[in-house]
Amino acid sequence: MRRTLVPLLLGAALGVATLAAPPTAGAAPAPAVTAAGNQPYASYWHPSTLVNWDPATDPDARFNRSSVPLQPRFTDPQLKANPNARAGEGKVVSLVSFGPTSNNPSQGSASPDYYAFTHWQYVDTLVFWGGSASEGLILAPNSTVIDAAHRNGVKVYGTVFFPPAAYGGQLQWVRDFTKKTGSTYPVADKLVQVAQQYGFDGWFVNQETGGGDAALASEVRNTMRYAKSRGAVDFMWYDAMTEGGSVSWQNALTSANDAFLQEGAQRTSDSMFLNFNWSSSGLDSSKNLARSLGRSEYELYSGIDTEANGYNSSVDWASLFPAGRPHTTSLGLYRPEWTYNSSSSRADAQAREARYWDGANGDPSNTTTSSSWKGLAGYVPESSPVTAKPFVTSFNGGQGDFWNAAGVRVSPTGWNNLSLQDVPPTYRWLVSSTGSRLTPSIDFTDAYEGGSSLRLSGKLDAVNTVRLYQSRLPVTADTRLSVVLKTPAAGAGNLKAAVAFTDAPTTFVPLDLGATTGTGWERRTLDLSAYAGRTIAQLGLQVTGSAAAYDVKVGQLAVYDGTVDSPAAPTGLTVLGATDVTAAQKSLRLAWTPSSGGAPVHHYEVYRRNADGSRTLLGATPNDALYVPKLDRAGTEATATLEVDAVSTEYGRATGGTATVSWSGTTPQTNLALNRPATASGTCNANEGPAKAVNGSVSGGTTDKWCALSSAKWLEVDLGAARALTGFTVKHAGAGGESASYNTRDFTVQVRNATTDAWTTAVTVTGNTAGTTTHPVSLTARYVRLVVTKPTQTSDPAARIYEFEAWGS
């Protein structure tokens, strides 16, 4: 598989299309390795460096370990969305580059800009695609991808890539890979150790380095067979090296490469990825040869290259998945992250992913289109890992612009971390209605847990039933179904939970959720004891009534037994390492002793305790170790206190151990906005001008504030000179003793260095409810401006700011 940097040259030279490499709850925890608090990355090696790898001395190993075992999953042919999809036949492997081989963060990052894949229901195996001559040939998947895939019942493979000589390949690397010491193959032993230590399932082997001979090809096969004998590890072989040792893409299973799949009675690999230039006759002969070897044709994955054109790629679907007949082979998708890489925004990426997987109509049950790309839902049915209680989803997409915990904003910072992604809905989207159909969507503007929620919106003029999850959840006498919802106004929500049982899997039983009492998140818990002894086959929602512009958000959907169980508190929060980014900012590596006893843990959340008693989330993970990219010093504090919470699989919480981080240096942090010249868009009256927001006081009564009723609401402060800023503090109505309903809900902080410069947004906050908010930054600016976009929790139009503080030196 050739390098992406020159994707066409090798294929043109050889007259074939080949794959291109991108520019990277298993074993017991590795011993703690103390190191600096620097960013941990996904692991990669050359064969000669892999043999010396030891997780006990690798400081990044602990952060790359998956915490989610591979979950069982199932497909119910009765419940497939598309009538043309064929269960139990062709499978799907997806080769995805989530980042470069080197410098690929182990646990996500502080940016929502990421390929957060959500169509796991159509994928059986994911290959963490990468490797390069200059960086490393052997690439292990990072923990976030393993966790998300395993939560959805999808296997994950690392990559072993031997590039052509034109792209830096060296035949010696293949020899190093197959080197034998006595009766052992040391690299194979390490491949097994890495997979077990990090908790993934196997390796994709792509040997494209020319110059080999039959003896070397035989040793490549022996290396894979030896590894399989040493542990539960899969291998997928790419159609490149032949049994004679040369590199010659067959585009089929043939007598020249079949020994890499099966050699007599010996099973060499678990599957084979056939190169892209396959033909109808070649697939038929491949199927027949596989069967003659005692192997299934569905262990052959016919490759299609979508890196450049995505769903505009030309594919001979009729040969691969013939209409009305069994699939010929399985499908190998190369680089489906085109949907993200080619997009202009998150919404565009979501639309492209839906088109790629669900089809042109945004409805997996209807993939009718004049385009040759019908959508994968038209060929393979949905699989579901929802097989055991508790099942809880907050519709968390694995990325977001903020983080909410139980509906409370605990971090305004953007993030991505697939380890925290909930199982996405099985069907994207299936809505039945005799009238207008509501539009389901994942809403990134609000959340109950994490960074997103489910939104149903549109014209309501008939009953709408939304199928969400295929499931196998047994109901007992104490089983509960819980829904957290939010409506724009108090009153009838017109929303019902919808449950279908295996004895009538397509018939939904509606369960009314009642009216709401306000505009915040509200929980409804339903007793399912009347259905004890039955098994839930589908979970969904039903909307009744009429509304010109219906709008409801669902923050959580849960099925569990008894009461919500809490985990035991984690203990021993420890700073493994700290790095001073600046005098007022650190990056940290943290670890703790996992909860022992109590309910099973879904993930851990790490907070810093603020001076006013509130907490700010620093990060979350299902692991027992976390990298924190940024801890900001608050003012002149000498220490910062950190806390770790355990969150159970039913979302009960327990606060555990604490740790203290000390600040060194004497850089003073002061409120640089104090008594500085301030201007504003307007005032409510002469006694509530902008100077009141920078006078250092909140205790002078209800007039000790800046108040504005103007249509645009902004407050600007001139700091006098460009200053190094470490954070902003905004004291809203509640800080001055007024009702919390007057606290600013949505606002931004903007900065610039000169009046001729454009404003740059440094802080964005939506959904705030607190009376005092703190916003760490690291920047330099002279002018700072607070822009209020939603001034209160209600319809009251007045902005009320008691203090606007700019901290720095």
mmCIF file of C-alpha atoms in Angstrom, residues 198-322:
data_model
loop_
_atom_site.group_PDB
_atom_site.id
_atom_site.type_symbol
_atom_site.label_atom_id
_atom_site.label_comp_id
_atom_site.label_asym_id
_atom_site.label_seq_id
_atom_site.Cartn_x
_atom_site.Cartn_y
_atom_site.Cartn_z
ATOM 1 C CA TYR A 198 -3.605 -2.471 24.722
ATOM 2 C CA GLY A 199 -6.698 -4.630 24.383
ATOM 3 C CA PHE A 200 -7.241 -4.789 20.610
ATOM 4 C CA ASP A 201 -7.902 -7.770 18.381
ATOM 5 C CA GLY A 202 -5.365 -8.259 15.623
ATOM 6 C CA TRP A 203 -3.176 -6.915 12.838
ATOM 7 C CA PHE A 204 -3.581 -5.935 9.200
ATOM 8 C CA VAL A 205 -0.396 -6.972 7.353
ATOM 9 C CA ASN A 206 0.503 -5.070 4.182
ATOM 10 C CA GLN A 207 3.774 -6.310 2.689
ATOM 11 C CA GLU A 208 4.575 -4.295 -0.444
ATOM 12 C CA THR A 209 8.375 -4.296 -0.303
ATOM 13 C CA GLY A 210 9.729 -5.986 -3.424
ATOM 14 C CA GLY A 211 12.795 -8.199 -3.849
ATOM 15 C CA GLY A 212 11.749 -11.140 -1.714
ATOM 16 C CA ASP A 213 11.834 -14.794 -2.595
ATOM 17 C CA ALA A 214 9.769 -17.885 -1.828
ATOM 18 C CA ALA A 215 11.711 -18.593 1.358
ATOM 19 C CA LEU A 216 10.989 -15.115 2.746
ATOM 20 C CA ALA A 217 7.316 -15.389 1.773
ATOM 21 C CA SER A 218 7.153 -18.709 3.602
ATOM 22 C CA GLU A 219 8.654 -17.125 6.715
ATOM 23 C CA VAL A 220 6.122 -14.291 6.585
ATOM 24 C CA ARG A 221 3.388 -16.930 6.708
ATOM 25 C CA ASN A 222 5.172 -18.804 9.500
ATOM 26 C CA THR A 223 5.437 -15.583 11.519
ATOM 27 C CA MET A 224 1.674 -15.027 11.389
ATOM 28 C CA ARG A 225 0.878 -18.668 12.197
ATOM 29 C CA TYR A 226 3.305 -18.608 15.120
ATOM 30 C CA ALA A 227 1.718 -15.429 16.505
ATOM 31 C CA LYS A 228 -1.728 -16.997 16.313
ATOM 32 C CA SER A 229 -0.426 -19.969 18.298
ATOM 33 C CA ARG A 230 0.832 -17.634 21.033
ATOM 34 C CA GLY A 231 -2.395 -15.785 21.757
ATOM 35 C CA ALA A 232 -5.864 -14.770 20.619
ATOM 36 C CA VAL A 233 -4.800 -12.441 17.828
ATOM 37 C CA ASP A 234 -6.275 -12.119 14.317
ATOM 38 C CA PHE A 235 -4.468 -11.369 11.073
ATOM 39 C CA MET A 236 -5.830 -9.848 7.886
ATOM 40 C CA TRP A 237 -3.540 -10.190 4.870
ATOM 41 C CA TYR A 238 -3.405 -7.719 1.995
ATOM 42 C CA ASP A 239 -3.141 -9.063 -1.542
ATOM 43 C CA ALA A 240 0.372 -7.865 -2.494
ATOM 44 C CA MET A 241 3.244 -10.288 -1.783
ATOM 45 C CA THR A 242 2.888 -13.605 -3.591
ATOM 46 C CA GLU A 243 4.035 -17.045 -2.519
ATOM 47 C CA GLY A 244 7.055 -16.648 -4.770
ATOM 48 C CA GLY A 245 8.124 -13.572 -2.784
ATOM 49 C CA SER A 246 7.496 -10.917 -5.413
ATOM 50 C CA VAL A 247 4.960 -8.131 -5.040
ATOM 51 C CA SER A 248 2.199 -8.651 -7.581
ATOM 52 C CA TRP A 249 -1.365 -7.644 -6.860
ATOM 53 C CA GLN A 250 -3.709 -10.435 -7.890
ATOM 54 C CA ASN A 251 -6.979 -8.541 -7.255
ATOM 55 C CA ALA A 252 -8.393 -11.949 -6.327
ATOM 56 C CA LEU A 253 -7.691 -15.065 -4.306
ATOM 57 C CA THR A 254 -5.534 -17.166 -6.599
ATOM 58 C CA SER A 255 -3.029 -19.987 -6.486
ATOM 59 C CA ALA A 256 -0.331 -17.309 -6.247
ATOM 60 C CA ASN A 257 -1.515 -15.951 -2.884
ATOM 61 C CA ASP A 258 -3.961 -18.440 -1.333
ATOM 62 C CA ALA A 259 -1.317 -19.853 1.051
ATOM 63 C CA PHE A 260 -1.448 -16.519 2.900
ATOM 64 C CA LEU A 261 -5.039 -17.416 3.770
ATOM 65 C CA GLN A 262 -4.872 -21.216 4.051
ATOM 66 C CA GLU A 263 -2.008 -23.619 3.366
ATOM 67 C CA GLY A 264 -3.203 -27.196 3.426
ATOM 68 C CA ALA A 265 -4.508 -27.813 6.936
ATOM 69 C CA GLN A 266 -2.758 -24.702 8.272
ATOM 70 C CA ARG A 267 -4.735 -21.508 8.775
ATOM 71 C CA THR A 268 -2.370 -18.645 7.978
ATOM 72 C CA SER A 269 -4.584 -15.586 8.340
ATOM 73 C CA ASP A 270 -8.168 -14.997 9.354
ATOM 74 C CA SER A 271 -9.079 -12.968 6.273
ATOM 75 C CA MET A 272 -7.678 -11.367 3.126
ATOM 76 C CA PHE A 273 -8.149 -7.889 1.682
ATOM 77 C CA LEU A 274 -8.294 -8.155 -2.116
ATOM 78 C CA ASN A 275 -6.749 -5.317 -4.091
ATOM 79 C CA PHE A 276 -9.057 -2.805 -5.766
ATOM 80 C CA ASN A 277 -8.918 -3.881 -9.413
ATOM 81 C CA TRP A 278 -11.121 -6.938 -8.973
ATOM 82 C CA SER A 279 -13.545 -8.132 -11.624
ATOM 83 C CA SER A 280 -16.823 -9.996 -11.551
ATOM 84 C CA SER A 281 -15.206 -13.199 -12.807
ATOM 85 C CA GLY A 282 -12.309 -12.741 -10.380
ATOM 86 C CA LEU A 283 -14.678 -12.482 -7.420
ATOM 87 C CA ASP A 284 -16.527 -15.616 -8.516
ATOM 88 C CA SER A 285 -13.289 -17.562 -8.835
ATOM 89 C CA SER A 286 -12.121 -16.190 -5.463
ATOM 90 C CA LYS A 287 -15.325 -17.398 -3.826
ATOM 91 C CA ASN A 288 -14.935 -20.862 -5.323
ATOM 92 C CA LEU A 289 -11.270 -21.141 -4.370
ATOM 93 C CA ALA A 290 -11.987 -20.056 -0.793
ATOM 94 C CA ARG A 291 -14.648 -22.739 -0.479
ATOM 95 C CA SER A 292 -12.290 -25.388 -1.890
ATOM 96 C CA LEU A 293 -9.801 -24.455 0.842
ATOM 97 C CA GLY A 294 -12.461 -24.930 3.504
ATOM 98 C CA ARG A 295 -12.802 -21.192 4.041
ATOM 99 C CA SER A 296 -15.770 -18.865 3.623
ATOM 100 C CA GLU A 297 -15.932 -16.408 0.753
ATOM 101 C CA TYR A 298 -16.925 -13.863 3.389
ATOM 102 C CA GLU A 299 -13.385 -14.049 4.775
ATOM 103 C CA LEU A 300 -12.380 -12.276 1.558
ATOM 104 C CA TYR A 301 -12.816 -8.491 1.581
ATOM 105 C CA SER A 302 -12.980 -6.955 -1.884
ATOM 106 C CA GLY A 303 -11.439 -3.510 -1.615
ATOM 107 C CA ILE A 304 -12.885 -0.224 -2.827
ATOM 108 C CA ASP A 305 -10.903 3.026 -2.609
ATOM 109 C CA THR A 306 -12.968 5.988 -1.381
ATOM 110 C CA GLU A 307 -10.098 8.158 -0.147
ATOM 111 C CA ALA A 308 -10.333 10.657 -3.011
ATOM 112 C CA ASN A 309 -14.003 10.619 -4.022
ATOM 113 C CA GLY A 310 -16.028 9.062 -1.218
ATOM 114 C CA TYR A 311 -19.540 8.180 -2.349
ATOM 115 C CA ASN A 312 -18.711 9.513 -5.806
ATOM 116 C CA SER A 313 -16.372 6.551 -6.339
ATOM 117 C CA SER A 314 -17.236 4.073 -9.090
ATOM 118 C CA VAL A 315 -17.951 0.596 -7.710
ATOM 119 C CA ASP A 316 -19.241 -2.545 -9.432
ATOM 120 C CA TRP A 317 -21.841 -3.189 -6.755
ATOM 121 C CA ALA A 318 -23.747 -5.687 -8.921
ATOM 122 C CA SER A 319 -20.783 -8.069 -8.924
ATOM 123 C CA LEU A 320 -19.980 -7.666 -5.251
ATOM 124 C CA PHE A 321 -23.530 -7.547 -3.849
ATOM 125 C CA PRO A 322 -25.787 -8.852 -6.645
#
